[in-house]
Short mmCIF file of C-alpha atoms in Angstrom, two decimals:
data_model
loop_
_atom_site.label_atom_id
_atom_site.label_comp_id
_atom_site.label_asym_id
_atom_site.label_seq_id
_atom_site.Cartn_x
_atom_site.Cartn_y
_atom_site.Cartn_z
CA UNK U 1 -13.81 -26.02 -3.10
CA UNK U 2 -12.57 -24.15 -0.53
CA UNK U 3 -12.05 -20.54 -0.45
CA UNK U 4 -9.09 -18.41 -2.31
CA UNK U 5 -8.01 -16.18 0.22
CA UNK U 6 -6.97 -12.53 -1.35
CA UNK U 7 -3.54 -11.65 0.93
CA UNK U 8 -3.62 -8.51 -0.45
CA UNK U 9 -7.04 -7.47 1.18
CA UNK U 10 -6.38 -4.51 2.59
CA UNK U 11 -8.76 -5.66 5.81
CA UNK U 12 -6.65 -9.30 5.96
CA UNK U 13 -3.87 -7.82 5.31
CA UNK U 14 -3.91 -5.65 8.32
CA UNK U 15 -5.86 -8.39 11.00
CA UNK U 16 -2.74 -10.85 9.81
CA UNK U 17 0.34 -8.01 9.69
CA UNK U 18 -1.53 -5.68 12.42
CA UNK U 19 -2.41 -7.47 15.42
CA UNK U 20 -0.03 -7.76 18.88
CA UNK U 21 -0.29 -11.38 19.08
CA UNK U 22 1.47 -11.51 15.58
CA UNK U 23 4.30 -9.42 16.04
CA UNK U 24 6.66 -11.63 15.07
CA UNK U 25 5.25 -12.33 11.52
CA UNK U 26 5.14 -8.49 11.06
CA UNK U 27 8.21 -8.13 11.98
CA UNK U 28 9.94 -10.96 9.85
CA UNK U 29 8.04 -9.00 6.34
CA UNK U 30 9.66 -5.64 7.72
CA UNK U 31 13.06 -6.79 8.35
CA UNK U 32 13.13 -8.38 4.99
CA UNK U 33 12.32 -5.60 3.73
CA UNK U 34 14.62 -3.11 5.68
CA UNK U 35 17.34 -5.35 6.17
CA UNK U 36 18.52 -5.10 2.65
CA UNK U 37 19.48 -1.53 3.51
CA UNK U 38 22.44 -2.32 5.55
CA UNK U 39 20.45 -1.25 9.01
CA UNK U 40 20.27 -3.76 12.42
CA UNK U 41 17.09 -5.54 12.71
CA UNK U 42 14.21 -4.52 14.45
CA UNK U 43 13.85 -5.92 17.68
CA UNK U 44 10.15 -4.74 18.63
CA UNK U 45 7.40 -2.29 17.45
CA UNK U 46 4.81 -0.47 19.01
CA UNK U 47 1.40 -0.79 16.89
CA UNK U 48 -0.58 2.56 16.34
CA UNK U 49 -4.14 0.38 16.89
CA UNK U 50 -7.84 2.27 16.37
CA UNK U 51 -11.10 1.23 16.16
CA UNK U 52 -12.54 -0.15 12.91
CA UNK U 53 -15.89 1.58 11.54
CA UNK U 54 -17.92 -0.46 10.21
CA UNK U 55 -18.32 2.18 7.37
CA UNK U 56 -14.66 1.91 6.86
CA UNK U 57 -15.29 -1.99 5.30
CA UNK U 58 -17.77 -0.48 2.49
CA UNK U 59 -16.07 2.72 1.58
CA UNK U 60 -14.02 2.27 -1.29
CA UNK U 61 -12.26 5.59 -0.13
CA UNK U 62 -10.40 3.45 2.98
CA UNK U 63 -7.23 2.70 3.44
CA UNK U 64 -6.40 0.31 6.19
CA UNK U 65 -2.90 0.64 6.14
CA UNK U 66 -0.39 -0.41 8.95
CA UNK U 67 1.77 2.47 11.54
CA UNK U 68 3.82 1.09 13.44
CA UNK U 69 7.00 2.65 16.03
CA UNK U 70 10.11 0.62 16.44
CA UNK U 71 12.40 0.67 19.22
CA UNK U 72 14.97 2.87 17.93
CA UNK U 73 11.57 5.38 17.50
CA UNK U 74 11.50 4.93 13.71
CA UNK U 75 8.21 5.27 12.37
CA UNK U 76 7.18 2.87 9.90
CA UNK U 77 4.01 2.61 7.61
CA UNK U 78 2.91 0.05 5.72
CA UNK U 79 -0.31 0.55 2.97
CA UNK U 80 -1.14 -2.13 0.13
CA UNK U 81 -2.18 -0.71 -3.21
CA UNK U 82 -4.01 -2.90 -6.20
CA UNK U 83 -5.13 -0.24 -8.44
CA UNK U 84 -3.28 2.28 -10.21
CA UNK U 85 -4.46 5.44 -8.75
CA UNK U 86 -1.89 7.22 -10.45
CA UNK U 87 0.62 10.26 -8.91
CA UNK U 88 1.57 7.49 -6.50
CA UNK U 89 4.83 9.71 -6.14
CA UNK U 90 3.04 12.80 -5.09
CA UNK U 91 0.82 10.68 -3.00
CA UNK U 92 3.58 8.65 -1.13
CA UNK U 93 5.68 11.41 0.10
CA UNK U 94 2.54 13.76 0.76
CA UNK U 95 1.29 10.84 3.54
CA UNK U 96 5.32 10.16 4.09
CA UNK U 97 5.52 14.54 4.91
CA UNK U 98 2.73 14.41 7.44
CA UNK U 99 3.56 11.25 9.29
CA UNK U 100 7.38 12.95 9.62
CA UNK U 101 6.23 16.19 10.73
CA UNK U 102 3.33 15.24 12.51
CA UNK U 103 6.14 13.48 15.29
CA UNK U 104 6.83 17.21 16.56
CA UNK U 105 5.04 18.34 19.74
CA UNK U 106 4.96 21.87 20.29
CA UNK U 107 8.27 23.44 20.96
CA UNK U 108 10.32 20.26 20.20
CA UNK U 109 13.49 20.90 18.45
CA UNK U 110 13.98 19.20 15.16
CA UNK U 111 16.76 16.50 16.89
CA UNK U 112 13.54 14.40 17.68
CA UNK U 113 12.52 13.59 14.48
CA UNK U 114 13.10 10.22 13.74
CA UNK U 115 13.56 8.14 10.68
CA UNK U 116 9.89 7.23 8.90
CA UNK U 117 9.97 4.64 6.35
CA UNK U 118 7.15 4.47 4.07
CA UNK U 119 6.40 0.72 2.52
CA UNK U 120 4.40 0.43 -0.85
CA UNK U 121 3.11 -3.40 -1.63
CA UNK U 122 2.24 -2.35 -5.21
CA UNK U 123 -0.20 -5.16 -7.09
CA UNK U 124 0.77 -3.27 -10.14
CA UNK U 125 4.02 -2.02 -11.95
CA UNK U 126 4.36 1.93 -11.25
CA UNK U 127 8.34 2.69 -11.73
CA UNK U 128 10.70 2.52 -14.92
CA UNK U 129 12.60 -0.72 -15.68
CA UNK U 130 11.35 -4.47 -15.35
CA UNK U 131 14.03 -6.75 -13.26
CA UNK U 132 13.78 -4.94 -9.37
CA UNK U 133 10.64 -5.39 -7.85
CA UNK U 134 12.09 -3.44 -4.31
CA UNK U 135 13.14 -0.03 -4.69
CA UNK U 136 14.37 2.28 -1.63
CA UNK U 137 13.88 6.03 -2.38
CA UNK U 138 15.26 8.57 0.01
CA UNK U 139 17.37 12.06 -0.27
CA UNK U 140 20.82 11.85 -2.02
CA UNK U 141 22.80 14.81 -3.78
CA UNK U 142 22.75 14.18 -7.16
CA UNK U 143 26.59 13.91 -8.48
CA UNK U 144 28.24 12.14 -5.32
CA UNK U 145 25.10 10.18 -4.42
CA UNK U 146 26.06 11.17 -1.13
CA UNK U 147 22.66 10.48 1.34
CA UNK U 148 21.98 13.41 3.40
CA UNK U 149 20.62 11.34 6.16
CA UNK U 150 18.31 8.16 7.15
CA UNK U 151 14.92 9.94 8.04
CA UNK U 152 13.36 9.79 4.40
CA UNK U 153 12.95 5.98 3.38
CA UNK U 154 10.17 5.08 0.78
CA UNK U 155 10.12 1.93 -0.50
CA UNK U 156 8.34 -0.08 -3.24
CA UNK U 157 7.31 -3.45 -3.93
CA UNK U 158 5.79 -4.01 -7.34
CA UNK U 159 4.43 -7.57 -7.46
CA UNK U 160 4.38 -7.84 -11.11
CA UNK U 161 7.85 -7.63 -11.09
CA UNK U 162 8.43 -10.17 -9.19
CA UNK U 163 6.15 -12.59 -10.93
CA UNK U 164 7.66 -11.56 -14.37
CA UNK U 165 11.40 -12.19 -13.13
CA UNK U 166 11.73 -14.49 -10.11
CA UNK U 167 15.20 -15.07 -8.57
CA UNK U 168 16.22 -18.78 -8.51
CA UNK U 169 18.08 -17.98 -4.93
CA UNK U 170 15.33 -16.54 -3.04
CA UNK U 171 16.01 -14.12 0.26
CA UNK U 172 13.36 -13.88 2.50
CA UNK U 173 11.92 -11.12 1.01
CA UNK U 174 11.36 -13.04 -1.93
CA UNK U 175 9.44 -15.60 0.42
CA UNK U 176 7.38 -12.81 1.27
CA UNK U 177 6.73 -11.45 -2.02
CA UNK U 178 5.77 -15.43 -2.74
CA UNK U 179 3.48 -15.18 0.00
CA UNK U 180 1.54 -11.67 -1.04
CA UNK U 181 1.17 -13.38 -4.63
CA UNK U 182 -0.61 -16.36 -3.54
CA UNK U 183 1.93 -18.67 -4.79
CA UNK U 184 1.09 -22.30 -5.66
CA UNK U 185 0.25 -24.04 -2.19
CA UNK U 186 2.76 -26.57 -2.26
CA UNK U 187 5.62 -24.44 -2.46
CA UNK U 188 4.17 -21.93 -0.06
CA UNK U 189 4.38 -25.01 2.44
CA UNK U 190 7.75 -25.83 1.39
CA UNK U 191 8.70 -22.35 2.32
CA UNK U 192 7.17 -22.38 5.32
CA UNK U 193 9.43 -25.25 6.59
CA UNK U 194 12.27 -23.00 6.86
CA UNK U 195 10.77 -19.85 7.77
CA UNK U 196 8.61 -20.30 10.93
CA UNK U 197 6.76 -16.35 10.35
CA UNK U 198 5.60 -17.49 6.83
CA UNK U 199 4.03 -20.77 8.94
CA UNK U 200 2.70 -18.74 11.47
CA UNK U 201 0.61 -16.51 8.46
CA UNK U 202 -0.31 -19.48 7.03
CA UNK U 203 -1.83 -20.85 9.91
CA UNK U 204 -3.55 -17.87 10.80
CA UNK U 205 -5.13 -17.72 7.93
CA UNK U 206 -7.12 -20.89 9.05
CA UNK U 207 -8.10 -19.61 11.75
CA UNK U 208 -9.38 -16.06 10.00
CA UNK U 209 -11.45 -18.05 7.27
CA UNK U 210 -13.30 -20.25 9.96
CA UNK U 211 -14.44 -16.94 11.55
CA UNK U 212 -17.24 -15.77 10.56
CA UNK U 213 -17.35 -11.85 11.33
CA UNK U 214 -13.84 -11.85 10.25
CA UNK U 215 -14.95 -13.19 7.04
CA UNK U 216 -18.40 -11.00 6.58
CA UNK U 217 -15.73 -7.92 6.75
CA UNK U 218 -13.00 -9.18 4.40
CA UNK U 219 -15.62 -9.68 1.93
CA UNK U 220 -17.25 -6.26 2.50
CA UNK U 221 -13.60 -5.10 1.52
CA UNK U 222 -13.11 -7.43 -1.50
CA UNK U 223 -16.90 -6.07 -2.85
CA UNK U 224 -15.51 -2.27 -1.87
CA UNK U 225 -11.89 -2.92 -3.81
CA UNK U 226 -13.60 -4.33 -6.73
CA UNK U 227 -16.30 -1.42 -6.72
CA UNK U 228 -13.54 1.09 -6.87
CA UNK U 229 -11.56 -0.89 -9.56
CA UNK U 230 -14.45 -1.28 -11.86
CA UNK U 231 -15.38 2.74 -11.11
CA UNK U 232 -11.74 4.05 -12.15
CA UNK U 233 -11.85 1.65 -14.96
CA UNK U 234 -15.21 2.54 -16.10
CA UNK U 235 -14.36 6.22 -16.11
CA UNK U 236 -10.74 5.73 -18.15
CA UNK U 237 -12.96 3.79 -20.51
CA UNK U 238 -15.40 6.37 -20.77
CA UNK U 239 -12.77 9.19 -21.78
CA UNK U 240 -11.00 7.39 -23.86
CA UNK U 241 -14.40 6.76 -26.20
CA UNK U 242 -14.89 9.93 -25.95
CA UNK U 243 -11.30 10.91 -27.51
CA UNK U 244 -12.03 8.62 -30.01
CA UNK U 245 -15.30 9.95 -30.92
CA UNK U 246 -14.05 13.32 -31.44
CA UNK U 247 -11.14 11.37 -33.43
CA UNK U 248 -7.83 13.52 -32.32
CA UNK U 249 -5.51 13.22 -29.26
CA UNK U 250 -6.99 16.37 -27.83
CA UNK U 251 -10.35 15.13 -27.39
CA UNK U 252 -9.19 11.99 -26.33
CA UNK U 253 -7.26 13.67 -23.16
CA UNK U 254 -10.17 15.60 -22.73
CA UNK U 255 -12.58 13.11 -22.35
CA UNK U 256 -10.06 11.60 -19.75
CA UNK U 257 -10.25 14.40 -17.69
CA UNK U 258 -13.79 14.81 -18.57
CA UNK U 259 -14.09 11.05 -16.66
CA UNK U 260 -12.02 11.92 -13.45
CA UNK U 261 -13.41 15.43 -13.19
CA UNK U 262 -16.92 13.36 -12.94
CA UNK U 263 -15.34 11.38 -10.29
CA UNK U 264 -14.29 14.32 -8.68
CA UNK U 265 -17.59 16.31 -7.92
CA UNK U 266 -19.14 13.03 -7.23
CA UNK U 267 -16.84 12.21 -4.42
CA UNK U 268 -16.99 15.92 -3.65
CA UNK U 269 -21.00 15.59 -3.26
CA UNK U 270 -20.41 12.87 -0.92
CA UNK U 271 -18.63 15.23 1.37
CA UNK U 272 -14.85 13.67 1.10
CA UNK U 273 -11.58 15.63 1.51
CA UNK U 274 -10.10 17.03 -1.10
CA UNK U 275 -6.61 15.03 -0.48
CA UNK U 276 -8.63 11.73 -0.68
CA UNK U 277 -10.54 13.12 -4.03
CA UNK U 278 -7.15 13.63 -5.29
CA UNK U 279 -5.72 10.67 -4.40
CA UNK U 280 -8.98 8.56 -6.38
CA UNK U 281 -9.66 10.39 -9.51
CA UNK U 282 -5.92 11.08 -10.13
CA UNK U 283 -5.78 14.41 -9.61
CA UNK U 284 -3.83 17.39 -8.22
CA UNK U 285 -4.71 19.00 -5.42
CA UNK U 286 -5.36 22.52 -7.05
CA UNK U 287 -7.79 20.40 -10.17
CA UNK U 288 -10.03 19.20 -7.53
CA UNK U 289 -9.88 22.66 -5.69
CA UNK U 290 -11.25 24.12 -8.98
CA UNK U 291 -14.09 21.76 -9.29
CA UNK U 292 -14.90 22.14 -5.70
CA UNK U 293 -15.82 25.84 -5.99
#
């Protein structure tokens, strides 16, 4: 029985979105994604490309997300998320904040800043309500819903969603989605019929599972995302029998913190940043400052 390939594998997910020779698939999932927003498509983009570290494949810390620059000079990220990490909010627009003012050189008046759009594949739900799966955030005064301009644009796919309420006329975003949940074979193929990007990924992913370095380091990543999963897990688990132990809400949020603060000055030990401590033990900045000193 052949292999069940995991599309949203962080290290797949980037060799099949990331790479030049695939442009075109990459840019079929953005403009489905974008498109909805009443904007032109995009024509080309200009990958941001760095060398892997090997260490990268084993740390559960990683993230191999996807930065891309389209020709109008957008900037447009791309990161895949399975577990709940919690103050995904925080966490979205503190990456979305430095990519945006990290496009200033010296001197540069603010007129150069260009949009940067932010894209969330969620593998779990994270935002109120259960029938939209996409969700576009950006900067809008509150009465008149008037948008103050283009250059914020955050956007969220939850999976889940998807899979709970699936439209009977699908867009091609929806073909996407269908791809990223490893839908049924046989109507993945149908798909790909009309849409010749979808194809392309699927055929690529023939080629990725008969190589075998490619392989070695997608299932380095799979053993690193189910480390991490089982860690977080493990540590919610652990606070919440100690809440129950002490038998009153109180002690039950304290052994939750208890379990992340572990996490914490573990991670801490290990010599990571504080923004990436943060980010895994679901905690604010100024939590894991405390613990740190």
């Amino acid at each position: 029985m052949g292999i069940v390939l995991n599309r949203l594998n962080d290290y797949f997910f980037k060799w099949l979105f990331g790479r030049e020779e695939r442009k075109d698939v990459l840019l079929s999932f953005l403009n489905s994604v974008l498109a909805l927003k009443g904007r032109g498509k995009i024509a080309d983009i200009t990958l941001a490309e760095r060398e892997l570290d090997p260490d990268w494949l084993s740390d559960k810390m990683s993230r191999l997300d996807i930065l891309g620059k389209a020709e109008d000079g957008s900037l447009i990220n791309i990161e895949v998320q399975i577990g709940n990490h919690y103050d995904m909010d925080k966490r979205t627009l503190f990456y979305w904040a430095r990519l945006y003012q990290g496009q200033l050189q010296k001197g540069q008046p603010y007129k150069k800043l260009c949009r940067t759009v932010t894209i969330n594949v969620l593998d779990y739900e994270f935002l109120p309500g259960k029938a939209k799966y996409h969700s576009m955030y950006s900067l809008y005064e509150e009465e008149t819903q008037h948008r103050l301009n283009e250059d914020m644009e955050i956007h969220f796919l939850e999976l889940p969603k998807w899979k709970e309420h699936p439209p009977k006329d699908k867009t091609l975003l929806d073909k996407w989605v269908m791809y990223l949940c490893n839908t049924d074979k046989e109507e993945m193929e149908e798909i790909a019929m009309s849409e010749p990007a979808i194809r392309k990924a699927l055929t690529a992913e023939e080629i990725f599972l008969k190589q075998d370095k490619e392989r070695y380091r997608y299932e380095m990543r799979e053993k690193a995302i189910h480390d991490e999963i089982s860690q977080l897990t493990g540590a919610r688990e652990e606070g919440r029998r100690e809440g129950r132990e002490e038998g009153r809400e109180e002690g039950r949020e304290e052994g939750i913190l208890a379990g992340k603060a572990e996490i914490a000055r573990r991670l801490l030990s290990r010599g990571m940043k504080v923004e990436e401590v943060a980010e895994i033990a679901g905690m604010s900045l100024e939590e894991v400052g405390r613990i740190r000193h």
